[in-house]
Amino acid sequence: MREKINNIIFGHDTKGGRLFDIILLWVILISVILVIFESIPSLHLRFFTTFYYIEWAVTILFSIEYILRIWSTKTPLRYIFSFWGFIDLLSILPTYMELINFGFHYLLAIRIFRLLRVFRILRLIKFNREAQKLLLALRGSGHKIGVFLMAVISIMVLLGTLMYVIEGGENGFTSIPQSIYWAIVTVTTVGFGDIVPQTVLGKFLSSIAMILGYAIIAVPTGIITVELAKNKSEDKVCEDCKNDNPDNANFCNQCGLKF
Amino acid sequence: MREKINNIIFGHDTKGGRLFDIILLWVILISVILVIFESIPSLHLRFFTTFYYIEWAVTILFSIEYILRIWSTKTPLRYIFSFWGFIDLLSILPTYMELINFGFHYLLAIRIFRLLRVFRILRLIKFNREAQKLLLALRGSGHKIGVFLMAVISIMVLLGTLMYVIEGGENGFTSIPQSIYWAIVTVTTVGFGDIVPQTVLGKFLSSIAMILGYAIIAVPTGIITVELAKNKSEDKVCEDCKNDNPDNANFCNQCGLKF
Amino acid sequence: MREKINNIIFGHDTKGGRLFDIILLWVILISVILVIFESIPSLHLRFFTTFYYIEWAVTILFSIEYILRIWSTKTPLRYIFSFWGFIDLLSILPTYMELINFGFHYLLAIRIFRLLRVFRILRLIKFNREAQKLLLALRGSGHKIGVFLMAVISIMVLLGTLMYVIEGGENGFTSIPQSIYWAIVTVTTVGFGDIVPQTVLGKFLSSIAMILGYAIIAVPTGIITVELAKNKSEDKVCEDCKNDNPDNANFCNQCGLKF
Amino acid sequence: MREKINNIIFGHDTKGGRLFDIILLWVILISVILVIFESIPSLHLRFFTTFYYIEWAVTILFSIEYILRIWSTKTPLRYIFSFWGFIDLLSILPTYMELINFGFHYLLAIRIFRLLRVFRILRLIKFNREAQKLLLALRGSGHKIGVFLMAVISIMVLLGTLMYVIEGGENGFTSIPQSIYWAIVTVTTVGFGDIVPQTVLGKFLSSIAMILGYAIIAVPTGIITVELAKNKSEDKVCEDCKNDNPDNANFCNQCGLKF
């Protein structure tokens, strides 16, 4: 019995497991859309009770699922303190918190806390195997992308400081953090236009920054393309030493075994 | 006779078929440009009758083509209810609708309906084989791109909710859907600037979102590049040594076997 | 004598030819910077005579070069009516036009005509072999990029028309061409923010357009990467049938010659 | 003794060298964050003395390091006049300059000079080997990227000049440099929106520029991807059959030769 439920809840290969996944997916989607729509004042007033009932239905469903997960797994503590266990708890806690409101009536805090339910959307990624495969394929390039981002952020810090010196507070560059924010908006080619350079030197430096931002996007793209292309090659695994060889190999390049 | 017309209308290889395609292409282009120019008030007043006559000429041409298509094909129902059959009908219906105006004088509805004629532009893609080949080549990466978009949209929903909490209605983040719209504008690096973060925390979170949006564009690019590179080589595998040869090979380049 | 000058002017391999190229490059750069700086009112007033003399010096140099080119080449007419011959003429004509001012004193027309001298910058590309090699490498992907652009422009036309219907003139979408202009600004992720959607439906459609524009940039990138990668592979050319084989080939895949 | 310190300061492989690197990294980070936070008026007033003491602590640490570097290296002059030697000096000089303030009380000049300490962030890149490997991998594509940038800047100059002629000063295109600045903002897809085309012809030309800028980003991406893919395989060529094997191969995968 316990193992059967474990198979349905944690597994994805049995018929029951797949059905469970699909139902859960729809419940997550509905609950996220609910949180989004609740924030629209006109809808909030009109469908207050509807929203209230759906919210409690979803929370009770998620609570049952959460309890079943703890009960059916062999390592309940590891599940509770795992990242996904935390997300699962975050999906139900806010609704219960509203009931308690013990002593302190920090309405705003509760209202904000309730919005955390939108993190339920992360559960969608958990159930998507393709997403996890993609993340795995990209893990190899993580270090290189990190180095690239470090270099880009260094450029943004330098650029922000220079623009703070050149433009100054009267043109909107009121402090270095503000100028760095502008540099990020510019180098990433977002370009809100809330702060723009006014001086000739500022415009010249911005031009260099924009061309730089436009061109260096090629670097992470190259890194990830090469990484994904590498994962693409379906290697010929040596039966003897389990080494990966390219698919056109006649001999294993580690132990010399003839294929 | 019927087969001959079928060859001209549906085929692209005979001399008549190619001529038919080129004429149709120009008629489509003219009719789309007409719809676009009609919407400019000054041109609409000045060339009202010219527009009227061209529109009817194009519609009659398209009607004849539509009837001939139904008459010449062996599977008329399958054509009528296909996607392209629907587009073909949509290309002629609006003009006729204007004639009828039975009872209800919903002028605005008709005016909007007439603009649907701009969907004729989709017919251009139908006649372009290269476009269909490109779509076919990309089909293999569709699932991965879908997963990527799902992840990006999840990030946008989370970011939008967080910004709604941080910035609030007085800074333009009036509801979660509005905040998600802002998140889409920011992460895709469009950056209209109609809504911009005002608080320090909001600017910090936006900075992270912008750098994220700037860097993760590399993921779909990598996926599609790998997909297109794969489709490039439709290999001829050697029966003898199982080596991959380019598809125009006469001999295996590893063992010299004649194909 | 004539051949010697031809070698210097048209060639890039002799010592004289390289020196000529470098001098010409600097003269072009100076003359373009001159045109740019002349447009700044304060500089125009202060350095009027300096600009005047430099301009005439550059024009006389270019004129001598133009005459020598015609004189030294064996096919003067082909040079004159070639694209680069036209650019070379455009580099000198505007300055002379100012002298003549025959009868009509269309000052504005002449002023605009003078700005055409900035097209001299195109001559920089002519002298850069690497640029021409890059263009050659990209020529193979031209057709595919064209198809991609046609599809993107079709989407922009459809999007523009739909937004014209949804938003209407009061929100800045005053005509379909104006709406298409907005669609181009949005799909290319430029995002000026001079026109922005105001209605809920308009924002929803914009969101889809932005995500689309953000994702489909991957397509031309993939096409060009594959094209450049293809040109990279240094093939093993068969001595017998001149066929290109991959560099790991043991036998020519066209005639079976053993390498 | 001298060699031991040299190993710790310049080396990265010994235990002491690694510890030194990590401590230095944190000191650099703290000092950069200090410069950034100092620029916020409210923080500047409140933590004036704290900032002052940390700044001097960091400067003394960097000074000791600088002196030890000069003393321990065998080629002190080469270090002092190298790029990194200059950056190291720039990291300490501004703080000392404040002490001296000899005669002239150019407070603004000193204040600006102090901000130069933010260039300490460049030292982060120096200590990151992966960043230097990435730069090395990209060096091969430097020439091609340069040609691409030259072509893009040429387009921006031409576009800027044309827009200056079309739009003119009353629409914000007050001079050619200003118009070129706008062209850079547009072609790089930043799109601040501080200057936007107003005329129909200007909008048409902008549309072409935006589509161009959107599509040609594919070129540097392609160049860098191909370059990075090439650098991936430092092959071991078989002496016998000249086949390319991966660099960790023990046997040739074509003929089985032992390396």
Coordinates of C-alpha atoms in Angstrom, one line a residue, chain B residues 4 7 16 26 62 75 142 150 162 205 219 232 251:
Chain B
K4 CA -4.2 20.4 -66.1
N7 CA -1.3 21.0 -62.0
G16 CA 2.2 27.2 -66.1
W26 CA 2.1 39.8 -56.8
F62 CA -9.1 35.3 -55.5
T75 CA -10.4 16.0 -52.1
G142 CA 10.2 22.5 -31.0
M150 CA 8.0 27.5 -20.2
L162 CA 7.9 39.9 -6.6
L205 CA 15.9 42.8 -8.7
V219 CA 20.0 28.8 -24.7
K232 CA 22.7 19.8 -42.6
F251 CA 32.2 5.8 -52.4

